[in-house]
Amino acid sequence: MQQAVIRMKHERTSIGARGALALALALAIGPAIANDRTGGKLLLTAGVSQIEGAAGGGLTPWAVIGGYGTEGQFGGNVFHTRVATDDYRLGVTGLAVGISDRVELSYARQRFDTRDVGAALGLGRGFKLEQDVYGAKVRLAGDAVLDQDTWLPQIALGVQHKRHRQGDIVRAVGARSANGTDVYLSATKLFLDPGLLVNGTLRHTRANQVGILGFGGDRRGSASVEFEGSVALLLHRTLAVGAEYRTKPNNLGIAREDDWWDLFVAWAPTRNVSVTLAYADIGNVVIRDDQRGWYLSVQFGF
Amino acid sequence: MRSIMLVLRLLALSIGLASMPAADAAERPPMDPAPAHPELRPVLDAFGGVPGLEALMDDFMAGLLADPRTRPFFENAEQDRVKRQLVEQFCVILGGDCVYSGRDMREAHAGHVITAAHFNALVEVLQVSMNRRGIPFRAQNRLLAKLAPMHRDVVNEPPRR
Ligand code: HEM
Ligand code: HEM
């Protein structure tokens, strides 16, 4: 942990270019398209961007539609997320568009830096595994925020189509395929009185480590149903703290895969910016156990 | 096995909800615009009682007139009457000894085209006013939890279930 923080500092030089670009883009696009066709939702109620690009918590999708658009409007966001554990780095850059608070389309590029493990596996130190995630989500029913007089949640059905960019390598570690499609059902409810947001997601998936290690494996080739849960407490109009848990399949013989969890703080200083900081435990990843570290995500939206 | 049962139950639930015929807004009787919640009496105290609500409405109306998203609705309204009725309405909801003399929410807003975005804009302006009056976040949300469902009568473009 200590170690991870120190490493972050000296590598922060690379923050500049891409972060600055995303910021400039958001500042340029934001006001230009913020009119009465955009921006009708309440602060933080659109969630943040989860690691596969959908609106949600940090690790799990929620039933909310990304962006601050309401019926008849559109909204969207760009985000960048870093997860830095003892032995690995994950970087995700992506965007999402919400249409009429009904449909969400998203794209994310995940880059997983194997660092020393890459050398140990003969891939080369700092070898990067990359995948693209194309997402779509449809709100089926409910309004997580406004329907305070019923316990019925907002419900959404989503897909995430994942295409790995190094198919030969993930097949070499035992994955059946370099592409896969997750289907998930999410239910989200905000209980405004205590200020508690609760989400449950069921995901039908074959992905190994969300797809970074391909899809299906020698141990299990078919899909399984996984559960993902989040709770968040709104402390203030702009601040939420919470926890998440995500169960995972265990398809590969060479590497046990553990469930993931995190504790997070999400802060939206203005309606266009949110910052999420989390302490995440992603367990065993290939030959390294107990991978824990920091998760930082910055999102610009409208 | 348990997870499969859960999937099936959730799927059944979501299909049920999605295929439920959306009740025509006109068929459904309007909601009670001022349901009394005696248990919220401490929240009324946190708002400073009726004098606190009156001061809140002064600030709220000023905010509604300053915000370009809500100004068009209120600049030609009878502002003093709307403020008075909001005081009555909030007072009753928060368990106070008041009587709400206004119209139901569907009728009160039928003369305006109000979208979900307008609704949220008004709630935001209200949140800003409540912050300015130093009302604790928790008390604000206990009131908002009672107002939020009224979107079904207030929002009429497109008409709600
Ligand atoms: C608004 C603040 C921040 C923005 C916009 C941001 C954005 C970025 C960007 C664009 C990169 C480089 C992406 C790449 O190499 O592909 C990066 C790298 C990184 N950032 Fe941040 N970051 C921010 C704050 C922080 C903070 C506060 C920490 C530490 C607590 C941190 C830790 C890291 C780490 C560890 C890397 C990885 C370097 C590497 O291994 O390549 N960042 N960040
Ligand atoms: C939970 C949300 C809301 C509540 C509790 C509320 C409450 C009220 C009340 C008590 C009145 C007076 C009723 C009467 O005249 O008998 C009123 C009138 C009015 N409201 Fe709302 N309102 C809400 C949302 C909105 C929104 C979103 C808008 C538009 C952006 C709006 C615009 C108006 C206008 C223009 C009037 C005056 C109508 C007239 O006299 O023609 N209200 N509202």
Coordinates of C-alpha atoms and ligand atoms in Angstrom, one line a residue:
Chain A
M1 CA 0.0 0.0 0.0
Q2 CA 2.7 2.4 1.1
Q3 CA 4.8 1.2 -1.7
A4 CA 2.0 1.7 -4.2
V5 CA 1.5 5.3 -3.2
I6 CA 5.1 6.1 -3.5
R7 CA 5.3 4.6 -7.0
M8 CA 2.3 6.6 -8.0
K9 CA 4.0 9.8 -7.2
H10 CA 7.1 9.4 -9.3
E11 CA 5.1 8.1 -12.3
R12 CA 2.6 10.9 -12.2
T13 CA 4.5 12.7 -14.9
S14 CA 2.5 10.6 -17.4
I15 CA -0.8 12.0 -16.0
G16 CA -0.3 15.1 -17.9
A17 CA -1.0 14.4 -21.6
R18 CA -4.1 12.3 -21.5
G19 CA -5.7 13.7 -18.4
A20 CA -5.2 17.2 -19.8
L21 CA -6.7 16.2 -23.1
A22 CA -9.8 14.7 -21.5
L23 CA -10.2 17.9 -19.3
A24 CA -9.8 20.2 -22.3
L25 CA -12.3 18.1 -24.3
A26 CA -14.8 18.1 -21.4
L27 CA -14.4 21.9 -20.9
A28 CA -14.9 22.6 -24.5
I29 CA -17.8 20.2 -25.1
G30 CA -19.5 20.7 -21.8
P31 CA -20.8 24.2 -22.0
A32 CA -21.3 24.1 -25.8
I33 CA -23.9 21.4 -25.5
A34 CA -25.3 22.2 -22.2
N35 CA -28.7 23.5 -23.1
D36 CA -32.2 22.4 -22.4
R37 CA -31.7 19.2 -24.2
T38 CA -29.1 18.2 -21.7
G39 CA -28.4 18.2 -18.0
G40 CA -31.7 17.6 -16.2
K41 CA -30.6 15.0 -13.6
L42 CA -29.7 15.5 -10.0
L43 CA -26.1 15.5 -8.9
L44 CA -24.4 12.1 -8.4
T45 CA -27.6 10.3 -9.3
A46 CA -26.1 9.2 -12.7
G47 CA -23.4 7.2 -10.8
V48 CA -19.8 7.2 -11.9
S49 CA -18.1 5.1 -14.6
Q50 CA -17.4 1.5 -13.7
I51 CA -14.2 -0.2 -15.1
E52 CA -16.0 -1.5 -18.2
G53 CA -17.5 1.9 -19.1
A54 CA -21.1 1.6 -17.9
A55 CA -22.6 4.0 -15.4
G56 CA -22.4 2.5 -12.0
G57 CA -20.1 2.2 -9.0
G58 CA -16.4 1.6 -9.6
L59 CA -16.5 -2.1 -10.2
T60 CA -20.2 -2.8 -11.0
P61 CA -22.8 -1.4 -13.4
W62 CA -25.9 0.1 -12.0
A63 CA -29.4 0.4 -13.5
V64 CA -29.0 4.2 -13.9
I65 CA -28.4 5.7 -17.4
G66 CA -25.1 7.5 -17.7
G67 CA -25.0 11.3 -18.1
Y68 CA -27.2 13.9 -16.6
G69 CA -29.8 13.8 -19.4
T70 CA -33.5 13.1 -18.6
E71 CA -36.4 12.2 -20.9
G72 CA -36.1 13.9 -24.3
Q73 CA -32.5 14.9 -23.5
F74 CA -29.1 13.3 -24.0
G75 CA -26.1 13.2 -21.6
G76 CA -22.7 11.8 -21.6
N77 CA -19.3 11.5 -20.0
V78 CA -15.6 10.7 -20.6
F79 CA -13.6 9.1 -17.9
H80 CA -10.2 7.8 -17.0
T81 CA -9.5 5.3 -14.3
R82 CA -6.3 3.9 -12.8
V83 CA -6.0 0.9 -10.5
A84 CA -2.6 0.5 -9.0
T85 CA -2.0 -2.7 -7.0
D86 CA 1.3 -4.0 -5.6
D87 CA 2.2 -5.8 -8.9
Y88 CA -0.1 -4.5 -11.6
R89 CA -1.5 -1.4 -13.1
L90 CA -4.9 -1.1 -14.8
G91 CA -5.8 1.9 -16.9
V92 CA -9.2 2.4 -18.4
T93 CA -10.2 5.3 -20.7
G94 CA -13.7 5.5 -22.1
L95 CA -16.9 7.4 -22.7
A96 CA -20.7 6.8 -22.4
V97 CA -23.7 8.5 -23.9
G98 CA -27.2 8.4 -22.4
I99 CA -30.2 8.9 -24.6
S100 CA -33.5 10.1 -23.1
D101 CA -32.7 8.4 -19.7
R102 CA -33.6 5.2 -21.5
V103 CA -30.6 3.9 -23.4
E104 CA -26.9 4.0 -22.6
L105 CA -24.1 3.3 -25.1
S106 CA -20.5 3.1 -23.9
Y107 CA -17.0 2.3 -25.0
A108 CA -13.9 1.6 -22.9
R109 CA -10.3 0.6 -23.6
Q110 CA -8.7 -1.3 -20.8
R111 CA -4.9 -1.6 -20.5
F112 CA -3.5 -4.0 -18.0
D113 CA 0.2 -3.5 -17.3
T114 CA 1.9 -6.8 -16.2
R115 CA 5.1 -5.1 -15.0
D116 CA 7.5 -7.6 -13.5
V117 CA 5.0 -10.5 -13.9
G118 CA 5.3 -9.9 -17.7
A119 CA 9.0 -10.7 -17.4
A120 CA 8.4 -13.7 -15.2
L121 CA 5.9 -15.1 -17.8
G122 CA 8.3 -14.4 -20.6
L123 CA 6.2 -11.7 -22.2
G124 CA 8.6 -9.0 -21.4
R125 CA 8.6 -6.6 -18.4
G126 CA 5.7 -4.2 -18.5
F127 CA 3.9 -6.1 -21.2
K128 CA 0.4 -4.7 -21.6
L129 CA -2.8 -6.7 -22.2
E130 CA -5.5 -4.7 -23.8
Q131 CA -9.2 -5.1 -24.6
D132 CA -12.1 -3.0 -26.0
V133 CA -15.5 -3.1 -24.3
Y134 CA -18.6 -2.0 -26.2
G135 CA -21.6 -1.6 -23.9
A136 CA -25.3 -1.0 -24.2
K137 CA -27.9 -0.7 -21.5
V138 CA -31.6 -0.2 -21.5
R139 CA -33.7 0.9 -18.6
L140 CA -36.7 -1.4 -18.3
A141 CA -38.6 0.0 -15.4
G142 CA -38.7 2.3 -12.4
D143 CA -36.9 5.5 -11.3
A144 CA -34.2 4.9 -8.7
V145 CA -34.4 8.4 -7.5
L146 CA -37.9 9.8 -7.8
D147 CA -40.1 6.8 -6.9
Q148 CA -39.5 7.2 -3.2
D149 CA -42.9 5.9 -2.2
T150 CA -42.3 2.4 -3.4
W151 CA -39.5 -0.2 -2.8
L152 CA -39.5 -1.0 -6.5
P153 CA -36.0 -0.4 -7.9
Q154 CA -35.0 1.0 -11.3
I155 CA -34.2 -2.1 -13.5
A156 CA -31.9 -2.2 -16.5
L157 CA -30.6 -4.9 -18.9
G158 CA -27.2 -4.5 -20.3
V159 CA -24.6 -6.1 -22.6
Q160 CA -20.8 -5.6 -22.7
H161 CA -19.2 -7.0 -25.8
K162 CA -15.5 -7.4 -25.1
R163 CA -12.7 -7.9 -27.8
H164 CA -9.3 -8.7 -26.6
R165 CA -6.4 -7.2 -28.6
Q166 CA -3.9 -10.0 -27.9
G167 CA -5.9 -13.1 -28.7
D168 CA -2.9 -15.4 -29.2
I169 CA -1.6 -14.6 -25.8
V170 CA -4.8 -15.1 -23.8
R171 CA -5.3 -18.4 -25.7
A172 CA -1.8 -19.4 -24.7
V173 CA -2.7 -19.0 -21.0
G174 CA -5.7 -21.3 -21.5
A175 CA -8.6 -19.1 -22.5
R176 CA -11.0 -20.5 -25.0
S177 CA -11.7 -17.3 -26.8
A178 CA -10.4 -13.7 -27.2
N179 CA -13.9 -12.3 -27.4
G180 CA -16.9 -12.5 -25.2
T181 CA -20.2 -10.9 -24.4
D182 CA -21.5 -10.4 -20.9
V183 CA -25.2 -9.9 -20.3
Y184 CA -26.3 -8.3 -17.0
L185 CA -29.4 -7.3 -15.2
S186 CA -29.2 -4.5 -12.6
A187 CA -31.6 -3.2 -10.0
T188 CA -30.8 0.1 -8.3
K189 CA -32.7 1.9 -5.6
L190 CA -31.9 5.2 -3.7
F191 CA -33.6 5.3 -0.3
L192 CA -33.5 9.1 0.0
D193 CA -34.6 9.2 3.6
P194 CA -31.5 7.5 5.1
G195 CA -29.6 8.5 1.9
L196 CA -28.7 5.0 1.0
L197 CA -28.2 3.7 -2.5
V198 CA -28.3 -0.1 -3.0
N199 CA -27.5 -1.9 -6.2
G200 CA -27.5 -5.6 -7.2
T201 CA -26.3 -6.9 -10.6
L202 CA -26.4 -10.4 -12.0
R203 CA -24.0 -11.0 -14.8
H204 CA -23.9 -13.9 -17.2
T205 CA -20.2 -14.1 -18.3
R206 CA -17.3 -16.2 -19.4
A207 CA -14.7 -13.5 -18.8
N208 CA -11.5 -14.2 -17.0
Q209 CA -10.5 -11.2 -14.9
V210 CA -13.2 -9.2 -16.6
G211 CA -11.8 -10.3 -20.0
I212 CA -8.2 -9.2 -19.5
L213 CA -7.2 -12.9 -19.6
G214 CA -9.7 -13.8 -22.3
F215 CA -13.0 -15.8 -22.1
G216 CA -13.7 -19.3 -20.9
G217 CA -10.8 -21.7 -19.9
D218 CA -9.5 -25.2 -19.5
R219 CA -11.2 -25.5 -16.1
R220 CA -14.6 -24.2 -17.3
G221 CA -15.5 -23.2 -20.8
S222 CA -19.1 -22.1 -20.4
A223 CA -20.6 -19.0 -18.8
S224 CA -21.6 -18.6 -15.2
V225 CA -23.9 -16.2 -13.4
E226 CA -22.0 -13.8 -11.1
F227 CA -23.3 -11.4 -8.5
E228 CA -22.2 -7.8 -8.0
G229 CA -23.4 -5.6 -5.2
S230 CA -22.9 -2.0 -4.2
V231 CA -24.1 0.2 -1.3
A232 CA -23.4 3.9 -1.1
L233 CA -24.3 6.4 1.6
L234 CA -24.9 10.0 0.5
L235 CA -23.2 12.2 3.1
H236 CA -23.7 15.4 1.4
R237 CA -25.1 16.6 -1.9
T238 CA -21.7 16.2 -3.5
L239 CA -20.2 13.3 -1.5
A240 CA -20.9 9.6 -1.2
V241 CA -19.0 6.7 0.4
G242 CA -19.6 3.1 -0.2
A243 CA -18.6 -0.5 -0.7
E244 CA -18.8 -2.9 -3.6
Y245 CA -18.4 -6.7 -4.1
R246 CA -18.1 -8.5 -7.3
T247 CA -17.9 -12.3 -7.6
K248 CA -15.9 -13.7 -10.5
P249 CA -15.8 -17.0 -12.5
N250 CA -12.8 -19.2 -12.1
N251 CA -12.2 -20.7 -15.5
L252 CA -8.4 -20.9 -15.9
G253 CA -6.3 -23.7 -14.7
I254 CA -3.1 -21.7 -14.4
A255 CA -4.5 -18.9 -12.3
R256 CA -7.1 -18.9 -9.5
E257 CA -9.4 -15.9 -9.7
D258 CA -10.7 -14.2 -6.6
D259 CA -13.8 -12.0 -6.0
W260 CA -13.2 -8.3 -6.0
W261 CA -14.2 -5.7 -3.4
D262 CA -13.6 -2.1 -2.7
L263 CA -14.4 0.8 -0.4
F264 CA -14.9 4.1 -2.2
V265 CA -15.5 7.8 -1.8
A266 CA -17.1 9.6 -4.8
W267 CA -17.1 13.4 -4.9
A268 CA -18.8 15.6 -7.5
P269 CA -17.5 19.1 -6.8
T270 CA -19.6 20.4 -9.8
R271 CA -22.2 18.7 -12.0
N272 CA -19.6 18.2 -14.7
V273 CA -16.8 16.6 -12.7
S274 CA -16.6 13.6 -10.4
V275 CA -13.6 12.0 -8.7
T276 CA -13.8 8.5 -7.2
L277 CA -11.1 7.2 -4.9
A278 CA -11.2 3.6 -3.7
Y279 CA -9.2 1.1 -1.8
A280 CA -9.6 -2.1 -3.9
D281 CA -8.8 -5.8 -3.3
I282 CA -8.7 -7.8 -6.4
G283 CA -7.1 -10.9 -4.8
N284 CA -5.0 -13.3 -6.8
V285 CA -4.1 -12.3 -10.4
V286 CA -2.0 -15.0 -12.2
I287 CA 1.0 -15.6 -10.1
R288 CA 0.6 -12.8 -7.6
D289 CA -1.6 -13.1 -4.5
D290 CA -3.4 -10.4 -2.4
Q291 CA -3.4 -7.7 -5.0
R292 CA -4.6 -4.6 -3.2
G293 CA -4.2 -0.9 -4.0
W294 CA -5.7 2.3 -5.0
Y295 CA -8.4 3.0 -7.5
L296 CA -8.7 6.5 -8.9
S297 CA -11.3 7.6 -11.4
V298 CA -11.9 11.0 -12.9
Q299 CA -15.1 11.7 -14.9
F300 CA -16.2 14.7 -16.9
G301 CA -19.8 14.6 -17.9
F302 CA -22.9 16.6 -18.9
Chain B
M1 CA -28.3 -23.1 -7.5
R2 CA -29.4 -20.3 -5.3
S3 CA -28.0 -17.7 -7.7
I4 CA -30.0 -19.3 -10.5
M5 CA -33.2 -19.1 -8.5
L6 CA -32.4 -15.4 -7.9
V7 CA -31.8 -14.8 -11.6
L8 CA -35.1 -16.4 -12.5
R9 CA -37.0 -14.4 -9.9
L10 CA -35.4 -11.1 -10.9
L11 CA -36.0 -11.9 -14.6
A12 CA -39.7 -12.7 -13.9
L13 CA -39.9 -9.4 -11.9
S14 CA -38.4 -7.3 -14.6
I15 CA -40.4 -8.8 -17.4
G16 CA -43.5 -8.3 -15.3
L17 CA -42.7 -4.7 -14.8
A18 CA -41.7 -4.0 -18.4
S19 CA -44.9 -5.5 -19.8
M20 CA -47.2 -4.0 -17.2
P21 CA -49.5 -1.7 -19.1
A22 CA -48.7 1.9 -18.3
A23 CA -51.8 3.1 -16.6
D24 CA -53.1 6.2 -18.4
A25 CA -52.4 9.2 -16.3
A26 CA -55.9 10.4 -16.6
E27 CA -57.3 7.2 -15.2
R28 CA -55.3 7.3 -12.0
P29 CA -56.7 9.7 -9.4
P30 CA -54.3 12.5 -8.5
M31 CA -52.0 11.9 -5.5
D32 CA -52.7 13.5 -2.1
P33 CA -50.8 16.8 -2.5
A34 CA -50.2 17.1 1.3
P35 CA -50.0 13.8 3.0
A36 CA -49.5 14.4 6.7
H37 CA -46.5 12.6 8.3
P38 CA -46.6 13.2 12.0
E39 CA -43.3 11.3 12.4
L40 CA -41.6 14.1 10.5
R41 CA -42.4 16.7 13.1
P42 CA -38.7 16.9 14.2
V43 CA -37.9 17.7 10.6
L44 CA -40.3 20.7 10.7
D45 CA -38.4 21.8 13.8
A46 CA -35.1 21.5 11.8
F47 CA -36.7 23.8 9.2
G48 CA -37.5 26.4 11.9
G49 CA -41.2 25.7 12.0
V50 CA -43.6 27.8 10.0
P51 CA -41.5 31.0 10.2
G52 CA -38.6 28.9 8.9
L53 CA -40.7 27.7 6.0
E54 CA -41.8 31.2 5.2
A55 CA -38.2 32.4 5.1
L56 CA -37.2 29.4 3.0
M57 CA -39.9 30.2 0.4
D58 CA -38.7 33.7 0.1
D59 CA -35.3 32.4 -0.8
F60 CA -36.7 29.6 -2.9
M61 CA -38.9 31.8 -5.0
A62 CA -36.0 34.2 -5.6
G63 CA -33.9 31.2 -6.7
L64 CA -36.6 30.0 -9.0
L65 CA -36.8 33.5 -10.6
A66 CA -33.0 33.7 -10.9
D67 CA -32.5 30.3 -12.6
P68 CA -33.1 30.4 -16.4
R69 CA -34.5 26.8 -16.2
T70 CA -37.4 27.7 -13.9
R71 CA -37.8 31.5 -14.4
P72 CA -40.3 31.2 -17.3
F73 CA -42.7 29.2 -15.1
F74 CA -42.8 31.6 -12.2
E75 CA -42.2 35.1 -13.5
N76 CA -45.9 35.5 -14.4
A77 CA -47.3 33.3 -11.5
E78 CA -49.0 34.7 -8.4
Q79 CA -45.7 34.3 -6.5
D80 CA -47.0 35.2 -3.1
R81 CA -49.9 32.8 -3.3
V82 CA -47.6 30.0 -4.5
K83 CA -45.2 30.7 -1.7
R84 CA -48.1 30.6 0.9
Q85 CA -49.3 27.4 -0.5
L86 CA -45.9 25.8 -0.5
V87 CA -45.6 26.8 3.2
E88 CA -48.9 25.1 4.0
Q89 CA -48.1 22.0 1.9
F90 CA -44.6 21.5 3.5
C91 CA -46.0 22.2 7.0
V92 CA -48.7 19.6 6.6
I93 CA -46.3 17.0 5.1
L94 CA -43.9 17.6 8.0
G95 CA -46.6 17.0 10.6
G96 CA -47.3 20.6 11.5
D97 CA -50.6 22.1 12.5
C98 CA -51.5 23.6 9.2
V99 CA -54.2 23.1 6.5
Y100 CA -53.3 22.9 2.8
S101 CA -55.8 25.0 0.9
G102 CA -54.3 24.6 -2.6
R103 CA -55.1 22.4 -5.6
D104 CA -53.8 18.9 -6.1
M105 CA -50.5 18.7 -7.9
R106 CA -51.9 17.5 -11.3
E107 CA -54.4 20.3 -11.4
A108 CA -52.0 23.0 -10.1
H109 CA -49.4 22.2 -12.9
A110 CA -51.8 21.4 -15.7
G111 CA -51.4 24.8 -17.2
H112 CA -47.7 24.3 -17.8
V113 CA -45.6 21.9 -19.9
I114 CA -43.3 20.4 -17.2
T115 CA -40.6 17.8 -18.0
A116 CA -38.5 15.6 -15.8
A117 CA -35.6 18.1 -16.3
H118 CA -37.7 21.0 -15.1
F119 CA -38.7 18.9 -12.1
N120 CA -35.1 18.2 -11.2
A121 CA -34.1 21.8 -11.8
L122 CA -36.7 22.9 -9.2
V123 CA -35.5 20.3 -6.7
E124 CA -32.0 21.6 -7.2
V125 CA -33.0 25.2 -6.6
L126 CA -34.8 24.0 -3.5
Q127 CA -31.7 22.1 -2.3
V128 CA -29.6 25.3 -2.7
S129 CA -32.1 27.3 -0.7
M130 CA -32.2 24.7 2.0
N131 CA -28.4 24.7 2.2
R132 CA -28.4 28.5 2.4
R133 CA -30.8 28.2 5.3
G134 CA -28.5 25.8 7.1
I135 CA -31.0 22.9 7.0
P136 CA -29.2 19.6 7.7
F137 CA -28.7 17.4 4.6
R138 CA -30.5 14.5 6.4
A139 CA -33.6 16.7 7.1
Q140 CA -33.6 18.0 3.6
N141 CA -33.7 14.4 2.2
R142 CA -36.5 13.4 4.5
L143 CA -38.7 16.1 3.0
L144 CA -37.5 15.4 -0.5
A145 CA -38.4 11.7 -0.1
K146 CA -42.0 12.8 0.3
L147 CA -42.0 15.4 -2.6
A148 CA -40.1 13.2 -5.2
P149 CA -43.0 10.8 -5.9
M150 CA -45.2 13.8 -6.9
H151 CA -43.3 13.8 -10.2
R152 CA -46.1 11.5 -11.4
D153 CA -48.6 14.4 -11.1
V154 CA -46.3 17.4 -11.8
V155 CA -44.4 16.1 -14.8
N156 CA -46.7 16.1 -17.7
E157 CA -44.4 16.1 -20.7
P158 CA -44.4 13.2 -21.5
P159 CA -47.2 12.2 -19.3
R160 CA -46.2 9.8 -16.5
R161 CA -47.6 6.4 -15.5
Ligands
HEM1 C1 -7.2 14.8 -11.4 C2 -6.3 14.0 -11.1 C3 -5.7 12.9 -12.1 C4 -5.9 12.7 -13.4 C5 -6.6 13.5 -14.4 C6 -5.1 11.5 -13.7 C7 -5.0 10.9 -15.0 C8 -4.0 10.0 -15.3 C9 -3.5 9.7 -16.6 C10 -4.1 10.3 -17.9 C11 -2.5 8.8 -16.5 C12 -1.7 8.2 -17.6 C13 -2.4 7.2 -18.5 C14 -1.5 6.3 -19.2 O1 -0.3 6.3 -18.9 O2 -2.0 5.6 -20.0 C15 -2.3 8.5 -15.1 C16 -1.4 7.6 -14.6 C17 -1.3 7.3 -13.2 N1 -1.9 8.0 -12.2 FE1 -3.3 9.4 -12.4 N2 -4.5 11.0 -12.6 C18 -4.9 11.9 -11.5 C19 -4.5 11.8 -10.2 C20 -3.8 10.8 -9.7 C21 -3.5 10.6 -8.3 C22 -4.0 11.5 -7.2 C23 -2.8 9.4 -8.2 C24 -2.3 8.8 -6.9 C25 -2.9 8.7 -5.8 C26 -2.6 8.9 -9.5 C27 -2.0 7.7 -9.8 C28 -1.6 7.4 -11.0 C29 -0.8 6.2 -11.3 C30 -0.2 5.2 -10.4 C31 -0.6 6.2 -12.7 C32 0.1 5.1 -13.5 C33 1.4 5.4 -14.1 C34 1.7 4.2 -14.9 O3 2.0 3.1 -14.4 O4 1.6 4.3 -16.2 N3 -3.2 9.7 -10.4 N4 -3.2 9.3 -14.4
HEM2 C1 -42.3 18.3 -5.9 C2 -42.4 19.3 -6.8 C3 -43.4 20.4 -6.7 C4 -44.3 20.7 -5.7 C5 -44.4 20.1 -4.3 C6 -45.0 21.9 -6.1 C7 -46.0 22.5 -5.4 C8 -46.8 23.6 -5.8 C9 -47.9 24.2 -5.1 C10 -48.3 23.8 -3.7 C11 -48.5 25.1 -5.9 C12 -49.7 26.0 -5.6 C13 -50.9 25.1 -5.8 C14 -52.1 26.0 -6.2 O1 -52.0 26.9 -7.0 O2 -53.2 25.6 -5.7 C15 -47.7 25.1 -7.1 C16 -48.0 26.0 -8.2 C17 -47.1 26.1 -9.2 N1 -46.0 25.3 -9.5 FE1 -45.4 23.8 -8.5 N2 -44.6 22.2 -7.4 C18 -43.7 21.3 -7.8 C19 -43.0 21.3 -8.9 C20 -43.1 22.3 -9.9 C21 -42.3 22.4 -11.1 C22 -41.2 21.3 -11.5 C23 -42.6 23.5 -11.7 C24 -42.1 24.0 -13.0 C25 -40.8 24.1 -13.3 C26 -43.7 24.1 -11.0 C27 -44.3 25.3 -11.3 C28 -45.4 25.8 -10.7 C29 -46.2 27.0 -11.1 C30 -45.8 27.8 -12.4 C31 -47.2 27.2 -10.2 C32 -48.3 28.2 -10.3 C33 -49.4 27.7 -11.1 C34 -50.5 28.6 -11.4 O3 -51.0 29.3 -10.5 O4 -50.9 28.7 -12.6 N3 -43.9 23.4 -9.9 N4 -46.7 24.2 -7.1

